Short mmCIF file of C-alpha atoms in Angstrom, two decimals:
data_model
loop_
_atom_site.label_atom_id
_atom_site.label_comp_id
_atom_site.label_asym_id
_atom_site.label_seq_id
_atom_site.Cartn_x
_atom_site.Cartn_y
_atom_site.Cartn_z
CA UNK A 1 78.42 120.90 106.34
CA UNK A 2 77.30 119.86 102.84
CA UNK A 3 79.51 118.39 100.14
CA UNK A 4 80.10 120.58 97.09
CA UNK A 5 81.30 117.68 94.95
CA UNK A 6 79.70 114.27 94.35
CA UNK A 7 81.54 111.80 96.59
CA UNK A 8 81.18 108.06 97.23
CA UNK A 9 82.93 106.09 99.92
CA UNK A 10 84.21 102.76 98.60
CA UNK A 11 85.09 100.18 101.23
CA UNK A 12 85.77 96.47 101.04
CA UNK A 13 84.08 96.11 104.42
CA UNK A 14 80.94 94.05 104.12
CA UNK A 15 80.13 92.86 107.65
CA UNK A 16 77.79 95.77 108.40
CA UNK A 17 74.74 97.53 106.98
CA UNK A 18 75.12 100.36 104.50
CA UNK A 19 73.15 102.65 106.82
CA UNK A 20 75.45 101.83 109.76
CA UNK A 21 78.57 102.64 107.72
CA UNK A 22 76.97 105.93 106.60
CA UNK A 23 76.29 106.87 110.26
CA UNK A 24 79.86 105.96 111.21
CA UNK A 25 81.27 108.15 108.41
CA UNK A 26 78.91 111.01 109.27
CA UNK A 27 80.12 111.04 112.88
CA UNK A 28 83.80 110.76 111.89
CA UNK A 29 83.67 113.50 109.24
CA UNK A 30 81.16 115.85 110.86
CA UNK A 31 78.94 116.00 107.78
CA UNK A 32 75.91 114.11 106.53
CA UNK A 33 76.84 110.98 104.55
CA UNK A 34 73.81 109.14 103.13
CA UNK A 35 73.66 105.35 102.61
CA UNK A 36 73.49 106.06 98.85
CA UNK A 37 77.02 107.47 99.06
CA UNK A 38 78.42 104.27 100.60
CA UNK A 39 79.58 101.35 98.46
CA UNK A 40 80.29 98.28 100.59
CA UNK A 41 82.07 95.31 99.03
CA UNK A 42 78.70 93.67 98.27
CA UNK A 43 76.65 96.75 97.21
CA UNK A 44 76.91 96.05 93.42
CA UNK A 45 75.12 92.71 94.00
CA UNK A 46 71.93 94.79 93.63
CA UNK A 47 72.66 94.64 89.89
CA UNK A 48 72.78 90.80 89.80
CA UNK A 49 69.01 90.33 89.64
CA UNK A 50 69.31 86.99 87.79
CA UNK A 51 70.24 85.40 91.16
CA UNK A 52 67.74 87.23 93.39
CA UNK A 53 65.09 84.48 93.20
CA UNK A 54 67.50 81.59 93.84
CA UNK A 55 68.12 79.90 97.18
CA UNK A 56 71.58 81.22 98.11
CA UNK A 57 74.00 80.08 100.82
CA UNK A 58 75.57 83.16 102.45
CA UNK A 59 78.92 83.17 104.29
CA UNK A 60 80.61 85.91 106.28
CA UNK A 61 79.89 87.68 109.55
CA UNK A 62 77.64 90.47 110.73
CA UNK A 63 74.06 90.85 109.41
CA UNK A 64 74.56 88.57 106.37
CA UNK A 65 70.85 87.71 106.05
CA UNK A 66 69.72 91.32 106.30
CA UNK A 67 72.37 92.45 103.82
CA UNK A 68 71.31 89.75 101.35
CA UNK A 69 67.63 90.72 101.64
CA UNK A 70 68.47 94.44 101.27
CA UNK A 71 70.35 93.62 98.06
CA UNK A 72 67.28 91.87 96.63
CA UNK A 73 67.91 88.19 97.44
CA UNK A 74 64.64 86.50 98.42
CA UNK A 75 65.78 83.05 99.66
CA UNK A 76 68.84 82.92 101.92
CA UNK A 77 70.47 80.13 103.97
CA UNK A 78 73.26 80.94 106.43
CA UNK A 79 76.24 78.69 107.24
CA UNK A 80 74.87 78.38 110.78
CA UNK A 81 71.42 77.26 109.54
CA UNK A 82 73.10 74.70 107.27
CA UNK A 83 75.27 73.45 110.15
CA UNK A 84 72.22 73.00 112.39
CA UNK A 85 70.33 71.16 109.63
CA UNK A 86 73.28 68.83 108.98
CA UNK A 87 75.22 68.58 112.29
CA UNK A 88 77.40 65.70 111.03
CA UNK A 89 79.13 67.94 108.47
CA UNK A 90 81.04 70.17 110.91
CA UNK A 91 83.62 67.78 112.38
CA UNK A 92 86.87 69.71 113.05
CA UNK A 93 85.98 71.07 116.50
CA UNK A 94 85.60 67.99 118.74
CA UNK A 95 83.45 69.92 121.22
CA UNK A 96 80.83 70.63 118.53
CA UNK A 97 80.51 67.07 117.24
CA UNK A 98 77.10 65.52 118.05
CA UNK A 99 77.30 62.93 120.84
CA UNK A 100 74.48 60.85 119.33
CA UNK A 101 73.48 60.23 115.74
CA UNK A 102 70.90 62.92 114.85
CA UNK A 103 67.67 62.11 112.97
CA UNK A 104 67.82 62.54 109.16
CA UNK A 105 67.17 66.08 107.89
CA UNK A 106 63.98 66.59 105.89
CA UNK A 107 62.53 69.56 104.03
CA UNK A 108 65.78 71.54 103.75
CA UNK A 109 65.86 73.51 100.46
CA UNK A 110 68.30 72.74 97.66
CA UNK A 111 70.95 75.44 97.53
CA UNK A 112 71.30 77.09 94.10
CA UNK A 113 74.28 79.40 94.59
CA UNK A 114 76.79 80.79 97.07
CA UNK A 115 77.45 84.38 98.21
CA UNK A 116 80.76 84.98 99.98
CA UNK A 117 80.26 88.30 101.77
CA UNK A 118 83.53 88.34 103.71
CA UNK A 119 85.82 86.37 105.96
CA UNK A 120 83.85 84.17 108.40
CA UNK A 121 84.73 83.54 112.05
CA UNK A 122 85.20 79.73 111.94
CA UNK A 123 87.10 79.20 108.71
CA UNK A 124 87.15 75.40 108.99
CA UNK A 125 83.33 75.27 109.26
CA UNK A 126 82.72 77.57 106.29
CA UNK A 127 85.41 75.94 104.11
CA UNK A 128 83.97 72.48 104.81
CA UNK A 129 80.29 73.37 104.30
CA UNK A 130 80.82 75.50 101.19
CA UNK A 131 82.88 72.68 99.65
CA UNK A 132 80.13 70.19 100.61
CA UNK A 133 77.51 72.35 98.85
CA UNK A 134 79.62 72.63 95.69
CA UNK A 135 80.43 68.90 95.57
CA UNK A 136 76.80 67.88 96.15
CA UNK A 137 75.19 70.39 93.77
CA UNK A 138 73.40 72.05 96.67
CA UNK A 139 72.34 68.93 98.60
CA UNK A 140 75.04 68.47 101.27
CA UNK A 141 73.12 65.76 103.12
CA UNK A 142 73.23 63.45 100.10
CA UNK A 143 75.85 60.80 99.35
CA UNK A 144 78.64 62.00 97.08
CA UNK A 145 77.93 61.05 93.45
CA UNK A 146 79.83 62.37 90.43
CA UNK A 147 81.22 65.84 91.19
CA UNK A 148 79.18 68.38 89.18
CA UNK A 149 81.14 70.74 86.95
CA UNK A 150 80.68 73.56 86.30
CA UNK A 151 79.69 73.89 89.96
CA UNK A 152 76.99 76.14 91.42
CA UNK A 153 77.47 79.89 90.81
CA UNK A 154 79.65 81.75 93.35
CA UNK A 155 79.42 85.49 93.95
CA UNK A 156 82.43 86.68 95.97
CA UNK A 157 82.85 90.10 97.59
CA UNK A 158 86.14 91.65 98.73
CA UNK A 159 89.34 90.08 97.40
CA UNK A 160 91.75 91.83 99.79
CA UNK A 161 94.49 89.39 100.78
CA UNK A 162 95.55 91.67 103.64
CA UNK A 163 94.21 94.73 105.44
CA UNK A 164 95.62 97.13 108.00
CA UNK A 165 94.21 97.40 111.52
CA UNK A 166 95.76 98.41 114.86
CA UNK A 167 98.37 95.63 114.69
CA UNK A 168 101.84 96.55 113.42
CA UNK A 169 101.58 94.07 110.55
CA UNK A 170 98.70 93.61 108.05
CA UNK A 171 95.93 91.08 108.89
CA UNK A 172 94.40 88.31 106.77
CA UNK A 173 91.49 89.52 104.63
CA UNK A 174 88.73 87.77 102.71
CA UNK A 175 91.15 87.26 99.83
CA UNK A 176 93.09 84.87 102.08
CA UNK A 177 89.89 82.91 102.76
CA UNK A 178 89.15 82.75 99.00
CA UNK A 179 92.71 81.49 98.41
CA UNK A 180 92.06 78.65 100.89
CA UNK A 181 88.71 77.74 99.27
CA UNK A 182 90.15 77.80 95.73
CA UNK A 183 93.08 75.55 96.68
CA UNK A 184 90.95 73.09 98.68
CA UNK A 185 88.45 72.78 95.82
CA UNK A 186 91.23 72.21 93.27
CA UNK A 187 93.03 69.71 95.53
CA UNK A 188 89.82 67.71 96.08
CA UNK A 189 88.40 67.83 92.54
CA UNK A 190 91.39 68.56 90.29
CA UNK A 191 89.41 71.45 88.77
CA UNK A 192 89.51 75.23 89.07
CA UNK A 193 86.99 77.03 91.26
CA UNK A 194 85.07 79.51 89.07
CA UNK A 195 83.38 82.76 90.09
CA UNK A 196 80.24 84.17 88.54
CA UNK A 197 81.30 87.56 89.91
CA UNK A 198 84.19 89.04 91.88
CA UNK A 199 83.20 92.39 93.35
CA UNK A 200 84.61 94.94 95.74
CA UNK A 201 87.86 96.78 95.02
CA UNK A 202 89.70 96.30 92.64
CA UNK A 203 86.83 94.91 90.54
CA UNK A 204 85.75 97.17 87.65
CA UNK A 205 82.13 96.26 88.52
CA UNK A 206 82.55 98.18 91.80
CA UNK A 207 84.08 101.26 90.15
CA UNK A 208 81.36 101.24 87.50
CA UNK A 209 78.72 101.12 90.26
CA UNK A 210 80.48 103.99 92.08
CA UNK A 211 80.49 106.03 88.87
CA UNK A 212 76.74 105.56 88.46
CA UNK A 213 76.15 106.76 92.05
CA UNK A 214 78.39 109.82 91.47
CA UNK A 215 76.48 110.71 88.31
CA UNK A 216 73.16 110.36 90.18
CA UNK A 217 74.45 112.73 92.89
CA UNK A 218 75.57 115.27 90.28
CA UNK A 219 72.06 115.23 88.78
CA UNK A 220 70.47 115.77 92.22
CA UNK A 221 72.86 118.67 92.91
CA UNK A 222 71.83 120.27 89.62
CA UNK A 223 75.16 119.88 87.82
CA UNK A 224 74.75 120.76 84.15
CA UNK A 225 78.26 119.92 82.90
CA UNK A 226 79.01 116.20 82.49
CA UNK A 227 81.62 114.61 84.78
CA UNK A 228 84.81 113.90 82.84
CA UNK A 229 87.26 112.75 85.52
CA UNK A 230 87.02 110.58 88.62
CA UNK A 231 89.61 110.73 91.41
CA UNK A 232 90.07 107.57 93.46
CA UNK A 233 91.83 108.09 96.80
CA UNK A 234 93.09 105.12 98.81
CA UNK A 235 95.90 103.67 100.94
CA UNK A 236 96.19 100.18 99.44
CA UNK A 237 98.19 99.86 96.19
CA UNK A 238 96.82 96.37 95.55
CA UNK A 239 93.11 97.25 95.81
CA UNK A 240 92.59 101.03 95.68
CA UNK A 241 95.27 101.97 93.15
CA UNK A 242 95.09 98.74 91.11
CA UNK A 243 91.29 99.06 90.90
CA UNK A 244 91.31 102.73 89.88
CA UNK A 245 93.99 102.15 87.24
CA UNK A 246 92.24 99.03 85.93
CA UNK A 247 88.97 100.96 85.62
CA UNK A 248 90.87 103.80 83.92
CA UNK A 249 92.14 101.30 81.33
CA UNK A 250 88.54 100.07 80.84
CA UNK A 251 87.40 103.67 80.22
CA UNK A 252 90.23 104.27 77.73
CA UNK A 253 89.51 101.01 75.90
CA UNK A 254 85.80 101.78 75.74
CA UNK A 255 86.54 105.22 74.29
CA UNK A 256 88.72 103.69 71.59
CA UNK A 257 85.95 101.15 70.98
CA UNK A 258 88.57 98.39 70.92
CA UNK A 259 87.22 95.77 73.25
CA UNK A 260 89.86 93.15 72.49
CA UNK A 261 92.74 95.51 73.23
CA UNK A 262 91.26 96.06 76.68
CA UNK A 263 90.57 92.43 77.49
CA UNK A 264 94.26 91.59 77.17
CA UNK A 265 95.08 94.14 79.86
CA UNK A 266 92.20 93.33 82.13
CA UNK A 267 91.12 90.07 83.76
CA UNK A 268 90.89 86.79 81.88
CA UNK A 269 88.70 87.04 78.78
CA UNK A 270 86.25 84.46 80.16
CA UNK A 271 85.79 86.48 83.35
CA UNK A 272 82.46 88.20 84.04
CA UNK A 273 84.50 91.39 84.61
CA UNK A 274 84.80 91.79 80.84
CA UNK A 275 81.07 92.55 80.69
CA UNK A 276 82.00 95.98 82.07
CA UNK A 277 83.99 96.64 78.88
CA UNK A 278 80.96 95.77 76.77
CA UNK A 279 78.66 97.94 78.88
CA UNK A 280 81.02 100.94 78.78
CA UNK A 281 81.64 100.52 75.07
CA UNK A 282 77.92 100.43 74.30
CA UNK A 283 77.01 103.31 76.65
CA UNK A 284 76.90 106.38 74.42
CA UNK A 285 75.93 108.57 77.40
CA UNK A 286 79.10 107.77 79.34
CA UNK A 287 80.90 111.11 79.76
CA UNK A 288 83.66 109.89 82.11
CA UNK A 289 87.03 109.80 80.36
CA UNK A 290 89.47 108.89 83.14
CA UNK A 291 89.86 107.64 86.71
CA UNK A 292 93.03 108.96 88.38
CA UNK A 293 94.52 107.11 91.34
CA UNK A 294 95.82 109.00 94.38
CA UNK A 295 97.73 106.97 96.98
CA UNK A 296 97.83 108.23 100.59
CA UNK A 297 100.43 107.27 103.23
CA UNK A 298 98.10 106.79 106.22
CA UNK A 299 97.31 103.07 106.01
CA UNK A 300 98.63 99.98 104.23
CA UNK A 301 101.09 102.05 102.16
CA UNK A 302 103.80 103.90 104.09
CA UNK A 303 106.23 106.00 102.12
CA UNK A 304 109.71 106.58 103.53
CA UNK A 305 111.12 110.09 103.34
CA UNK A 306 109.72 112.96 101.32
CA UNK A 307 106.50 112.39 99.39
CA UNK A 308 107.18 112.49 95.64
CA UNK A 309 104.72 114.01 93.17
CA UNK A 310 104.67 110.90 91.01
CA UNK A 311 105.20 107.27 91.92
CA UNK A 312 108.83 106.23 91.57
CA UNK A 313 109.75 102.80 90.15
CA UNK A 314 110.99 101.48 93.51
CA UNK A 315 107.53 101.89 95.07
CA UNK A 316 106.05 99.20 92.82
CA UNK A 317 104.81 96.01 94.43
CA UNK A 318 107.22 93.13 93.91
CA UNK A 319 104.82 90.42 95.09
CA UNK A 320 101.35 90.19 93.55
CA UNK A 321 98.81 90.27 96.36
CA UNK A 322 95.87 90.52 93.99
CA UNK A 323 93.35 87.83 93.19
CA UNK A 324 94.15 84.86 90.95
CA UNK A 325 91.67 85.99 88.27
CA UNK A 326 93.25 89.43 87.82
CA UNK A 327 96.43 89.51 85.74
CA UNK A 328 99.42 91.23 87.30
CA UNK A 329 100.49 94.33 85.40
CA UNK A 330 103.09 96.27 87.44
CA UNK A 331 101.91 99.57 85.95
CA UNK A 332 98.48 99.08 87.55
CA UNK A 333 99.87 99.36 91.11
CA UNK A 334 101.69 102.59 90.24
CA UNK A 335 99.55 105.49 91.48
CA UNK A 336 99.02 108.62 89.39
CA UNK A 337 99.97 110.61 92.52
CA UNK A 338 101.25 109.95 96.04
CA UNK A 339 100.26 112.42 98.77
CA UNK A 340 100.46 112.36 102.55
CA UNK A 341 96.76 112.09 103.46
CA UNK A 342 93.18 112.48 102.24
CA UNK A 343 93.15 116.26 102.76
CA UNK A 344 96.15 116.59 100.44
CA UNK A 345 94.40 114.33 97.92
CA UNK A 346 91.28 116.53 97.90
CA UNK A 347 93.39 119.69 97.52
CA UNK A 348 95.23 118.05 94.60
CA UNK A 349 91.97 117.17 92.83
CA UNK A 350 90.64 120.72 93.38
CA UNK A 351 93.85 122.18 91.97
CA UNK A 352 93.69 119.94 88.89
CA UNK A 353 90.05 120.90 88.32
CA UNK A 354 90.76 124.64 88.85
CA UNK A 355 88.43 124.78 91.86
CA UNK A 356 88.96 127.35 94.60
#
């Protein structure tokens, strides 16, 4: 009932606690999964300590306040708290409009940044209030003056445009919500919405964080040999495979010590993602040489007919479902291997590593 190999579970879910996801996995798999083995979409925000003392607006669903505090954020305001403080801002739903003019709000803190944990329940409310905060530089009760730019920092988790549930067709993910926010902001201001960080798969920040957790596990298990290869198993070509392949290209670029060569393949040069290149390049202790992607056919991706050993050209995505700030390179959605399910993926990794 104990794992022989360091394993982390990467999910773009973020509307739960890390401990709850670990319990859920433990029950499903029949073995003990610790919270330290779980990477939710927002888990790497622990590393963003420069924002932990700021007053941050948090959007999403589930225990957003508790998640923010667990990640190290000290001052948090929810969309619901903001709506209650400024009831005149939320005007789409006629039934929620105040019947009488409320008294002016006093003593509400100035918001200094925004955390987008995941898709909210009432999109119109969150889209309106987040836009209000950005346009007012954190004081949404004030009259609109000149629109500040650059706007307040935004930390966004989970860029999945679509995800697979029990329905026959994929469902809207947080990436769809981000698409709405980006387009509304640009339509209103004429400027591009900027992110301080984009995390969750396929962000290299998330894979880097996962690698650190794997190396910590190996140390605890008493592994003497350094880890050379990571195997990333997933069912979504646009997040799991793209992310693993993108991180693999980061690792290769760092090894060659050619930062510029890597930036052209990765996200835009101005993106905070490129900091991962710098960190990997300067980390002389980094033993990991590659991250191989293994695509399974039990979720978003369904392969017709026999499962090939290598991805064939016709399996490539023809429409880019990734985020605006990640360039589309068709080779990045081509998995190193396609197998039927997770068990086959594990057996493949064991075979490649010469494990019994």
